[in-house]
Coordinates of C-alpha atoms in Angstrom, one line a residue:
Chain A
X10 CA 140.3 34.6 222.5
X11 CA 138.4 36.0 225.4
X12 CA 137.8 33.6 228.3
X13 CA 134.2 34.6 229.7
X14 CA 133.2 33.4 233.0
X15 CA 129.5 32.8 232.6
X16 CA 127.6 33.1 235.9
X17 CA 125.7 30.0 235.2
X18 CA 128.0 27.7 233.4
X19 CA 131.7 28.7 234.5
X20 CA 134.4 29.9 232.2
X21 CA 134.1 29.3 228.4
X22 CA 135.7 30.4 225.3
X23 CA 134.5 33.5 223.4
X24 CA 133.1 31.6 220.6
X25 CA 130.2 30.3 222.7
X26 CA 128.9 33.7 223.4
X27 CA 127.2 36.5 221.4
X28 CA 127.9 40.2 222.2
X29 CA 125.0 42.2 223.0
X30 CA 126.3 45.8 223.0
X31 CA 126.1 48.4 225.8
X32 CA 124.1 47.3 229.0
X33 CA 121.9 49.5 231.4
X34 CA 120.4 51.8 228.4
X35 CA 117.2 53.0 229.9
X36 CA 114.0 53.0 227.8
X37 CA 112.5 56.6 227.8
X38 CA 108.8 57.2 228.6
X39 CA 106.1 56.9 226.2
X40 CA 105.9 60.6 225.6
X41 CA 109.8 60.8 224.5
X42 CA 110.5 63.3 221.8
X43 CA 112.0 61.9 218.5
X44 CA 115.4 63.2 219.7
X45 CA 115.2 61.3 222.9
X46 CA 113.8 58.1 221.3
X47 CA 116.8 58.2 218.6
X48 CA 119.3 58.8 221.3
X49 CA 117.9 55.6 223.0
X50 CA 117.8 53.7 219.9
X51 CA 121.1 54.5 218.3
X52 CA 123.7 56.7 220.5
X53 CA 126.1 54.7 222.4
X54 CA 128.9 55.7 225.0
X55 CA 131.4 53.4 223.1
X56 CA 134.0 54.1 225.5
X57 CA 137.6 53.7 225.3
X58 CA 138.2 52.0 228.6
X59 CA 135.7 50.2 230.7
X60 CA 132.5 49.1 228.9
X61 CA 129.5 47.8 230.7
X62 CA 127.9 45.4 228.2
X63 CA 125.6 42.4 227.8
X64 CA 126.4 39.0 226.6
X65 CA 124.4 36.0 225.6
X66 CA 125.8 32.4 226.3
X67 CA 124.2 31.3 223.0
X68 CA 125.8 28.0 222.8
X69 CA 125.5 27.2 226.4
X70 CA 122.8 28.0 228.9
X71 CA 121.3 30.5 226.4
X72 CA 121.1 33.2 229.1
X73 CA 121.9 36.8 229.1
X74 CA 124.3 38.5 231.6
X75 CA 126.2 41.7 232.2
X76 CA 130.0 42.2 231.9
X77 CA 132.6 44.9 232.5
X78 CA 135.3 44.8 230.1
X79 CA 138.2 47.1 229.3
X80 CA 138.0 47.8 225.4
X81 CA 141.7 48.4 225.2
X82 CA 143.2 45.5 227.1
X83 CA 140.1 43.4 226.6
X84 CA 140.4 42.2 230.4
X85 CA 137.2 41.0 231.6
X86 CA 136.8 43.0 235.0
X87 CA 133.4 41.6 236.3
X88 CA 130.5 39.5 235.4
X89 CA 127.2 40.2 236.9
X90 CA 123.4 39.0 236.4
X91 CA 121.0 41.2 234.3
X92 CA 119.1 43.7 236.4
X93 CA 121.9 44.2 238.9
X94 CA 123.5 47.7 239.0
X95 CA 126.8 48.1 237.3
X96 CA 129.8 47.5 239.7
X97 CA 131.8 50.6 240.5
X98 CA 135.3 50.2 238.9
X99 CA 138.1 52.5 238.8
X100 CA 139.7 53.5 235.3
X101 CA 142.9 51.6 236.2
X102 CA 140.9 48.5 237.2
X103 CA 142.8 45.0 236.7
X104 CA 141.3 41.8 235.7
X105 CA 141.5 39.4 238.4
X106 CA 144.6 37.6 237.4
X107 CA 145.8 34.1 237.5
X108 CA 146.9 32.7 240.9
X109 CA 150.5 33.5 241.6
X110 CA 153.2 31.0 240.4
X111 CA 154.6 28.6 243.0
X112 CA 157.9 30.6 243.5
X113 CA 155.8 33.8 244.4
X114 CA 153.5 32.2 246.9
X115 CA 154.3 32.3 250.6
X116 CA 154.7 29.3 252.3
X117 CA 151.3 29.7 254.1
X118 CA 149.7 29.6 250.7
X119 CA 151.3 26.3 249.6
X120 CA 149.0 23.4 249.9
X121 CA 150.3 20.4 252.2
X122 CA 152.3 18.0 250.1
Chain B
X18 CA 155.7 70.7 194.5
X19 CA 158.2 68.8 192.6
X20 CA 156.7 67.2 189.5
X21 CA 157.4 63.5 189.0
X22 CA 158.4 62.6 185.4
X23 CA 160.4 59.8 183.6
X24 CA 163.2 62.4 183.5
X25 CA 162.9 63.1 187.3
X26 CA 163.2 59.2 187.9
X27 CA 166.1 59.0 185.6
X28 CA 167.6 61.8 187.2
X29 CA 167.1 60.2 190.6
X30 CA 168.7 56.9 189.3
X31 CA 171.7 58.6 187.8
X32 CA 172.6 60.1 191.2
X33 CA 172.1 57.1 193.2
X34 CA 168.8 58.2 194.5
X35 CA 170.7 60.2 197.1
X36 CA 169.1 63.6 195.9
X37 CA 165.4 63.0 196.8
X38 CA 164.0 65.5 199.0
X39 CA 161.2 65.0 201.8
X40 CA 157.9 65.5 199.8
X41 CA 156.2 67.4 202.8
X42 CA 157.2 69.7 205.5
X43 CA 157.0 69.0 209.2
X44 CA 156.0 72.4 210.3
X45 CA 155.7 73.8 213.8
X46 CA 152.0 74.5 214.5
X47 CA 150.9 78.2 214.3
X48 CA 148.6 79.8 216.8
X49 CA 145.5 79.6 214.8
X50 CA 144.2 78.3 211.4
X51 CA 140.9 78.9 209.4
X52 CA 140.2 75.2 209.6
X53 CA 141.6 72.4 211.8
X54 CA 141.2 68.9 210.6
X55 CA 141.8 66.2 213.2
X56 CA 143.2 63.0 211.7
X57 CA 145.7 62.8 209.0
X58 CA 144.3 59.6 207.4
X59 CA 143.0 59.4 203.7
X60 CA 139.9 61.4 204.5
X61 CA 141.5 64.1 206.7
X62 CA 144.2 64.8 204.1
X63 CA 141.9 64.6 201.0
X64 CA 139.8 67.3 202.9
X65 CA 142.7 69.5 203.3
X66 CA 143.8 68.9 199.7
X67 CA 140.4 69.8 198.1
X68 CA 139.9 72.8 200.5
X69 CA 143.1 74.3 199.2
X70 CA 142.7 73.2 195.6
X71 CA 139.0 73.7 195.0
X72 CA 137.9 76.2 197.7
X73 CA 141.2 78.4 198.1
X74 CA 141.1 77.9 201.9
X75 CA 144.9 77.3 202.4
X76 CA 145.3 78.4 206.1
X77 CA 144.6 74.7 207.1
X78 CA 146.2 72.4 209.5
X79 CA 145.8 68.5 209.7
X80 CA 146.6 67.3 213.2
X81 CA 147.6 63.7 213.6
X82 CA 148.4 61.9 216.9
X83 CA 150.6 59.3 215.1
X84 CA 151.9 59.5 211.7
X85 CA 150.0 60.3 208.5
X86 CA 148.3 57.3 206.9
X87 CA 149.0 55.2 210.1
X88 CA 145.6 54.3 211.0
X89 CA 143.0 52.6 209.1
X90 CA 144.3 54.2 205.8
X91 CA 147.5 51.9 206.4
X92 CA 145.3 48.9 207.7
X93 CA 142.8 48.3 205.1
X94 CA 142.7 46.0 202.1
X95 CA 142.7 48.7 199.4
X96 CA 139.4 47.7 197.5
X97 CA 137.7 50.4 195.5
X98 CA 134.0 49.8 194.2
X99 CA 130.8 51.5 193.9
X100 CA 128.4 48.5 193.9
X101 CA 126.0 49.9 196.2
X102 CA 122.1 49.4 196.4
X103 CA 120.6 52.6 197.4
X104 CA 120.7 55.7 195.1
X105 CA 122.3 57.9 197.7
X106 CA 125.3 55.6 198.4
X107 CA 125.5 54.7 194.6
X108 CA 125.9 58.3 193.6
X109 CA 128.5 59.1 196.5
X110 CA 130.6 55.8 196.0
X111 CA 130.5 56.4 192.2
X112 CA 132.0 59.7 192.6
X113 CA 134.6 58.3 194.7
X114 CA 135.6 55.7 192.1
X115 CA 135.5 58.3 189.3
X116 CA 137.9 60.5 191.2
X117 CA 140.1 57.3 192.0
X118 CA 140.2 56.8 188.3
X119 CA 141.9 60.1 187.6
X120 CA 143.7 60.5 191.1
X121 CA 147.3 59.5 190.0
X122 CA 147.5 62.0 187.3
X123 CA 145.6 64.6 189.3
X124 CA 148.0 64.3 192.4
X125 CA 151.1 63.5 190.2
X126 CA 151.6 60.4 192.3
X127 CA 151.2 56.7 191.2
X128 CA 148.5 55.4 193.3
X129 CA 148.6 52.1 191.4
X130 CA 144.9 51.8 190.7
X131 CA 144.2 48.3 189.1
X132 CA 140.6 48.1 188.1
X133 CA 140.7 44.1 187.9
X134 CA 137.2 43.7 189.1
X135 CA 135.1 42.8 192.2
X136 CA 133.2 39.5 192.2
X137 CA 130.5 38.7 194.8
X138 CA 129.6 35.2 195.1
X139 CA 126.3 33.7 195.8
X140 CA 126.2 30.4 197.6
X141 CA 122.5 29.1 197.1
X142 CA 119.6 29.9 194.8
X143 CA 118.1 32.3 197.1
X144 CA 121.2 34.4 197.5
X145 CA 121.6 34.6 193.7
X146 CA 118.3 35.8 193.4
X147 CA 119.0 38.8 195.8
X148 CA 122.3 39.2 194.1
X149 CA 120.4 39.7 190.8
X150 CA 118.2 42.3 192.4
X151 CA 121.3 44.0 193.8
X152 CA 123.2 43.8 190.5
X153 CA 120.0 45.4 188.6
X154 CA 119.8 48.1 191.2
X155 CA 123.3 48.9 190.4
X156 CA 122.6 49.1 186.8
X157 CA 119.7 51.3 187.3
X158 CA 122.0 53.5 189.2
X159 CA 124.0 53.7 185.9
X160 CA 127.0 51.8 187.3
X161 CA 128.4 48.8 185.8
X162 CA 127.5 45.4 187.1
X163 CA 127.3 41.9 185.5
X164 CA 125.8 38.6 186.6
X165 CA 128.0 35.6 186.2
X166 CA 127.3 31.9 186.0
X167 CA 129.5 29.3 187.9
X168 CA 131.2 28.4 184.5
X169 CA 132.0 32.1 183.8
X170 CA 133.4 32.4 187.4
X171 CA 135.5 29.5 187.0
X172 CA 137.0 30.7 183.8
X173 CA 137.8 34.0 185.3
X174 CA 139.1 32.5 188.6
X175 CA 140.6 29.1 187.8
X176 CA 141.6 28.3 191.4
X177 CA 138.2 28.7 192.9
X178 CA 136.3 25.5 194.3
X179 CA 132.8 25.7 192.9
X180 CA 131.8 22.7 195.1
X181 CA 132.9 24.2 198.3
X182 CA 131.0 23.3 201.6
X183 CA 128.5 26.2 200.4
X184 CA 128.6 25.5 196.7
X185 CA 129.0 28.6 194.3
X186 CA 125.7 29.1 192.4
X187 CA 126.7 32.4 190.6
X188 CA 127.8 36.1 191.4
X189 CA 128.1 39.3 190.1
X190 CA 130.9 41.5 189.0
X191 CA 131.8 45.2 188.9
X192 CA 134.6 45.4 186.4
X193 CA 135.6 48.9 187.3
X194 CA 136.1 48.0 191.0
X195 CA 139.7 47.2 192.0
X196 CA 142.6 47.8 194.2
X197 CA 145.2 50.7 194.6
X198 CA 148.2 51.3 196.8
X199 CA 146.6 52.6 200.3
X200 CA 149.9 54.4 201.3
X201 CA 150.3 56.1 198.0
X202 CA 146.7 57.6 198.3
X203 CA 147.6 59.0 201.8
X204 CA 151.2 60.1 200.7
X205 CA 149.8 61.6 197.4
X206 CA 147.3 63.7 199.1
X207 CA 149.7 64.8 201.8
X208 CA 152.2 65.9 199.3
X209 CA 149.8 67.7 197.1
X210 CA 148.1 69.4 200.1
X211 CA 151.5 70.3 201.5
X212 CA 152.4 71.8 198.2
X213 CA 149.3 74.0 198.3
X214 CA 150.4 75.3 201.8
X215 CA 148.4 73.1 204.2
X216 CA 150.5 72.3 207.3
X217 CA 150.5 68.6 208.4
X218 CA 151.5 68.4 211.8
X219 CA 152.3 64.8 213.1
X220 CA 152.9 63.6 216.6
X221 CA 150.3 66.2 217.8
X222 CA 147.2 64.7 219.6
X223 CA 144.1 66.7 220.1
X224 CA 143.3 66.6 223.9
X225 CA 140.3 68.8 224.1
X226 CA 138.4 71.7 222.5
X227 CA 138.1 75.2 223.1
X228 CA 134.5 76.7 223.0
X229 CA 133.5 80.3 223.0
X230 CA 129.9 80.8 223.8
X231 CA 128.6 77.4 222.2
X232 CA 130.8 77.9 219.1
X233 CA 134.1 75.8 218.6
X234 CA 137.1 78.1 218.9
X235 CA 140.0 75.6 218.5
X236 CA 141.6 72.6 220.0
X237 CA 144.0 71.9 222.9
X238 CA 146.8 69.6 221.7
X239 CA 150.0 68.0 223.3
X240 CA 151.9 70.6 221.2
X241 CA 149.7 73.6 222.7
X242 CA 146.5 75.3 222.0
X243 CA 145.5 76.0 218.3
X244 CA 142.7 78.5 217.4
X245 CA 140.4 77.5 214.5
X246 CA 137.2 78.8 213.0
X247 CA 136.1 75.4 212.1
X248 CA 137.2 72.0 213.0
X249 CA 136.7 68.8 211.1
X250 CA 136.7 65.3 213.0
X251 CA 138.0 62.7 210.8
X252 CA 139.2 60.2 213.3
X253 CA 137.4 57.0 212.4
X254 CA 137.2 54.5 215.4
X255 CA 137.8 57.4 218.0
X256 CA 135.0 59.5 216.9
X257 CA 133.1 58.6 219.9
X258 CA 135.9 59.4 222.2
X259 CA 136.5 62.9 220.5
X260 CA 132.8 63.7 220.4
X261 CA 132.3 62.9 224.1
X262 CA 134.8 65.6 224.8
X263 CA 132.0 68.0 223.5
X264 CA 129.2 66.3 225.1
X265 CA 128.1 64.9 221.6
X266 CA 126.8 61.3 221.8
X267 CA 127.1 59.4 218.4
X268 CA 125.4 56.2 216.9
X269 CA 128.8 54.5 216.6
X270 CA 130.3 51.2 217.7
X271 CA 134.1 50.9 217.4
X272 CA 135.1 47.3 216.5
X273 CA 138.5 45.6 215.4
X274 CA 138.5 44.7 211.7
X275 CA 141.3 42.4 210.8
X276 CA 143.3 41.9 207.7
X277 CA 146.1 39.6 206.7
X278 CA 148.5 38.8 203.9
X279 CA 150.2 35.6 202.9
X280 CA 153.7 35.1 201.8
X281 CA 154.2 36.4 198.1
X282 CA 153.4 33.9 195.2
X283 CA 153.3 34.4 191.4
X284 CA 150.2 35.8 189.9
X285 CA 147.3 33.6 190.4
X286 CA 144.2 35.7 191.1
X287 CA 143.4 38.7 188.8
X288 CA 140.1 39.9 190.4
X289 CA 138.9 40.5 194.1
X290 CA 136.6 37.6 195.2
X291 CA 134.2 38.5 198.0
X292 CA 131.7 36.2 199.8
X293 CA 129.3 37.8 202.1
X294 CA 127.9 34.4 203.2
X295 CA 131.2 32.8 204.5
X296 CA 132.7 36.3 205.5
X297 CA 135.8 36.4 203.4
X298 CA 137.2 38.4 200.6
X299 CA 140.8 38.1 198.9
X300 CA 142.8 39.9 196.3
X301 CA 146.4 39.5 195.2
X302 CA 148.6 42.5 195.6
X303 CA 151.1 43.6 192.9
X304 CA 153.8 42.3 195.3
X305 CA 152.2 38.8 194.9
X306 CA 150.9 38.6 198.5
X307 CA 147.2 37.5 198.8
X308 CA 145.6 40.1 200.9
X309 CA 142.7 38.6 202.9
X310 CA 139.9 40.3 204.8
X311 CA 136.7 39.1 206.6
X312 CA 134.3 40.1 209.2
X313 CA 134.9 42.4 212.2
X314 CA 135.5 41.0 215.5
X315 CA 132.2 40.5 217.5
X316 CA 132.8 43.0 220.4
X317 CA 133.7 46.7 220.7
X318 CA 137.3 47.4 220.9
X319 CA 139.9 50.0 220.7
X320 CA 142.9 47.6 220.9
X321 CA 144.2 47.6 217.1
X322 CA 144.6 43.9 217.3
X323 CA 142.2 41.1 216.2
X324 CA 141.3 38.1 218.1
X325 CA 142.0 34.6 216.9
X326 CA 138.2 33.4 216.2
X327 CA 137.6 36.1 213.5
X328 CA 141.0 35.4 211.8
X329 CA 140.3 31.6 212.0
X330 CA 136.7 32.0 210.6
X331 CA 138.3 34.3 207.6
X332 CA 141.0 31.7 206.8
X333 CA 138.7 28.7 207.0
X334 CA 136.4 30.3 204.6
X335 CA 139.4 31.1 202.2
X336 CA 140.9 27.6 202.1
X337 CA 137.5 26.3 201.5
X338 CA 136.9 28.3 198.4
X339 CA 140.5 28.2 197.4
X340 CA 142.0 24.7 198.4
X341 CA 145.2 25.6 196.6
X342 CA 146.0 28.4 199.2
X343 CA 145.8 26.0 202.1
X344 CA 149.8 25.6 202.2
X345 CA 150.5 29.3 202.2
X346 CA 151.9 30.8 205.4
X347 CA 150.4 34.1 206.6
X348 CA 153.1 36.7 206.9
X349 CA 151.5 39.6 208.5
X350 CA 148.1 40.0 210.4
X351 CA 146.7 43.4 211.9
X352 CA 143.5 45.2 212.8
X353 CA 142.1 48.6 212.6
X354 CA 139.4 50.1 214.8
X355 CA 136.5 50.8 212.6
X356 CA 133.5 53.0 213.4
X357 CA 130.4 51.2 212.6
X358 CA 127.0 52.9 212.4
X359 CA 123.6 51.2 212.8
X360 CA 122.8 51.4 209.0
X361 CA 126.4 50.8 207.8
X362 CA 126.2 54.4 206.1
X363 CA 128.8 57.2 207.0
X364 CA 128.0 60.3 209.1
X365 CA 129.0 63.5 207.4
X366 CA 128.4 67.1 207.5
X367 CA 127.4 69.5 210.3
X368 CA 126.7 69.0 213.9
X369 CA 124.7 70.6 216.6
X370 CA 127.9 72.5 217.6
X371 CA 128.6 75.4 215.5
X372 CA 132.0 74.9 213.7
X373 CA 132.3 71.2 214.2
X374 CA 132.1 69.1 211.3
X375 CA 131.9 65.2 211.3
X376 CA 133.2 62.8 208.7
X377 CA 132.9 59.3 210.4
X378 CA 131.1 56.1 210.6
X379 CA 132.9 54.7 207.6
X380 CA 132.9 51.3 209.3
X381 CA 134.4 48.6 207.3
X382 CA 134.6 50.8 204.0
X383 CA 136.2 54.1 204.3
X384 CA 139.1 53.6 202.0
X385 CA 137.1 53.5 198.9
X386 CA 135.3 56.7 199.8
X387 CA 138.5 58.8 200.5
X388 CA 138.5 61.0 197.4
X389 CA 134.8 61.7 197.7
X390 CA 134.9 62.1 201.3
X391 CA 137.4 64.7 201.1
X392 CA 135.9 66.4 198.2
X393 CA 132.5 66.7 199.7
X394 CA 133.7 67.5 203.4
X395 CA 135.7 70.6 201.8
X396 CA 132.6 71.6 200.1
X397 CA 130.6 71.4 203.3
X398 CA 133.1 73.2 205.3
X399 CA 133.7 76.0 202.8
X400 CA 130.0 76.7 202.3
X401 CA 128.9 75.7 205.8
X402 CA 126.3 73.4 204.1
X403 CA 126.4 69.9 203.1
X404 CA 127.5 69.0 199.6
X405 CA 124.4 67.6 197.8
X406 CA 126.0 64.1 197.6
X407 CA 126.2 63.7 201.4
X408 CA 122.8 65.6 202.3
X409 CA 121.3 62.0 203.2
X410 CA 124.3 61.3 205.4
X411 CA 123.9 63.8 208.1
X412 CA 123.8 63.0 212.0
X413 CA 120.0 64.2 211.9
X414 CA 119.1 61.2 209.8
X415 CA 118.9 59.0 213.0
X416 CA 116.2 61.4 214.6
X417 CA 114.2 61.7 211.3
X418 CA 114.5 57.8 210.9
X419 CA 115.8 58.2 207.4
X420 CA 118.3 55.6 207.7
X421 CA 120.0 54.2 204.5
X422 CA 120.5 50.5 205.2
X423 CA 123.7 49.4 203.3
X424 CA 124.3 46.3 205.6
X425 CA 124.4 44.1 202.5
X426 CA 126.7 46.4 200.4
X427 CA 129.2 46.6 203.3
X428 CA 130.2 43.3 201.6
X429 CA 130.9 41.0 204.5
X430 CA 128.4 41.1 207.4
X431 CA 129.7 42.8 210.6

């Protein structure tokens, strides 16, 4: 189960969302050839690794947003609004993990009792 | 190739089954082959077999990054059927089913084909009308199909719950559809191809391609470079990744498709029941396990494991249609990475790169196509032109707009 942080509603379960496929697909000019047009309509990068994709929070705010997700680990690496350029991520990017367990925190991290 | 018979089985039993020999070699790759097939799944192995047997091309290697039949061929729900709507698909899948019907004898290996029928359910009057149209189209394509009333369905499948949340209004059955043993299909083709001189090289991942002035010249692998006149890509979910190494973009999305089996029980279901509305299908294997499948996970993935929501949906639909199954435990659950095209029709044949042939886009239904996929790809590679049955399945159909929309016949919406 993916936990997706909707930029408008916060973290929700995957079942509230609808996957919208690859993001940042540029529509070609009106004079495009059949080959360019079919490339736009059908061909996809379908990467093994970081995928920049669109999601719709269909059972929530009903708004679209972009997400960078690793298609092998399913880690959600970044969430950003529609229209923004894709964030630059390295191939080995890690998901922002949970906060460290108490034992691993330094004394300064601990909240006062 | 050793011929199996009652006597050879008896001989094996008399010697305590200690004298069985491996049925295929594990050869070292040679420097070059006439044809290199990437991917030793059902399609790749069948292509190699038909190249050797029908076209006399025996200098062939099948390269596999894992073990043969370990990808989607070993992960599917082993259903065969040819109940497709459009004539192009019907002709192709009927060819596959006919080959399946004679495959055990041809390969000398029991693929345990059991033509117990595949029953598709309708859950509303409107859906029954579209099933009627679909069933009639199948008959027009000269393939068997028969509409069934709820009473006939109850007689055939006594455990079914006609008054489920989405009640059953009827359905149609293809009696010649059925299940077979998926590993046996891979092993049977591998054994027969090996017997004809094909090298099956496992643990050999293709990392890149060699090109010689626009023409494909071979492949780089984890076990060295291998030259080849012609290369067939038969790698299912990884087709986009392999094609991208050659700068070729494909209209494919790779998704995880799950399946699961219950604990084994006594025979209680003697057909395959499929519902495209509630996204579930189920059959009972010869071992007594219920083999359950459903829709693909909703996002692209290369992880070979499914998520909980898709599994939950599938099982919910199963226990609503078959309340008697609600107390069964699931023994195993797994996923394969399937290569889904926009029109749910495969992509087969030549590519813009000379010497490269594609066999992909099978999405959620590659298993049923294995014999015909191999047969027609072998023809295509041997003659350097598409087999008549797959002319409509070429990569160029997207540019021409000549899509073959088989979204409904994929069985379960994905």
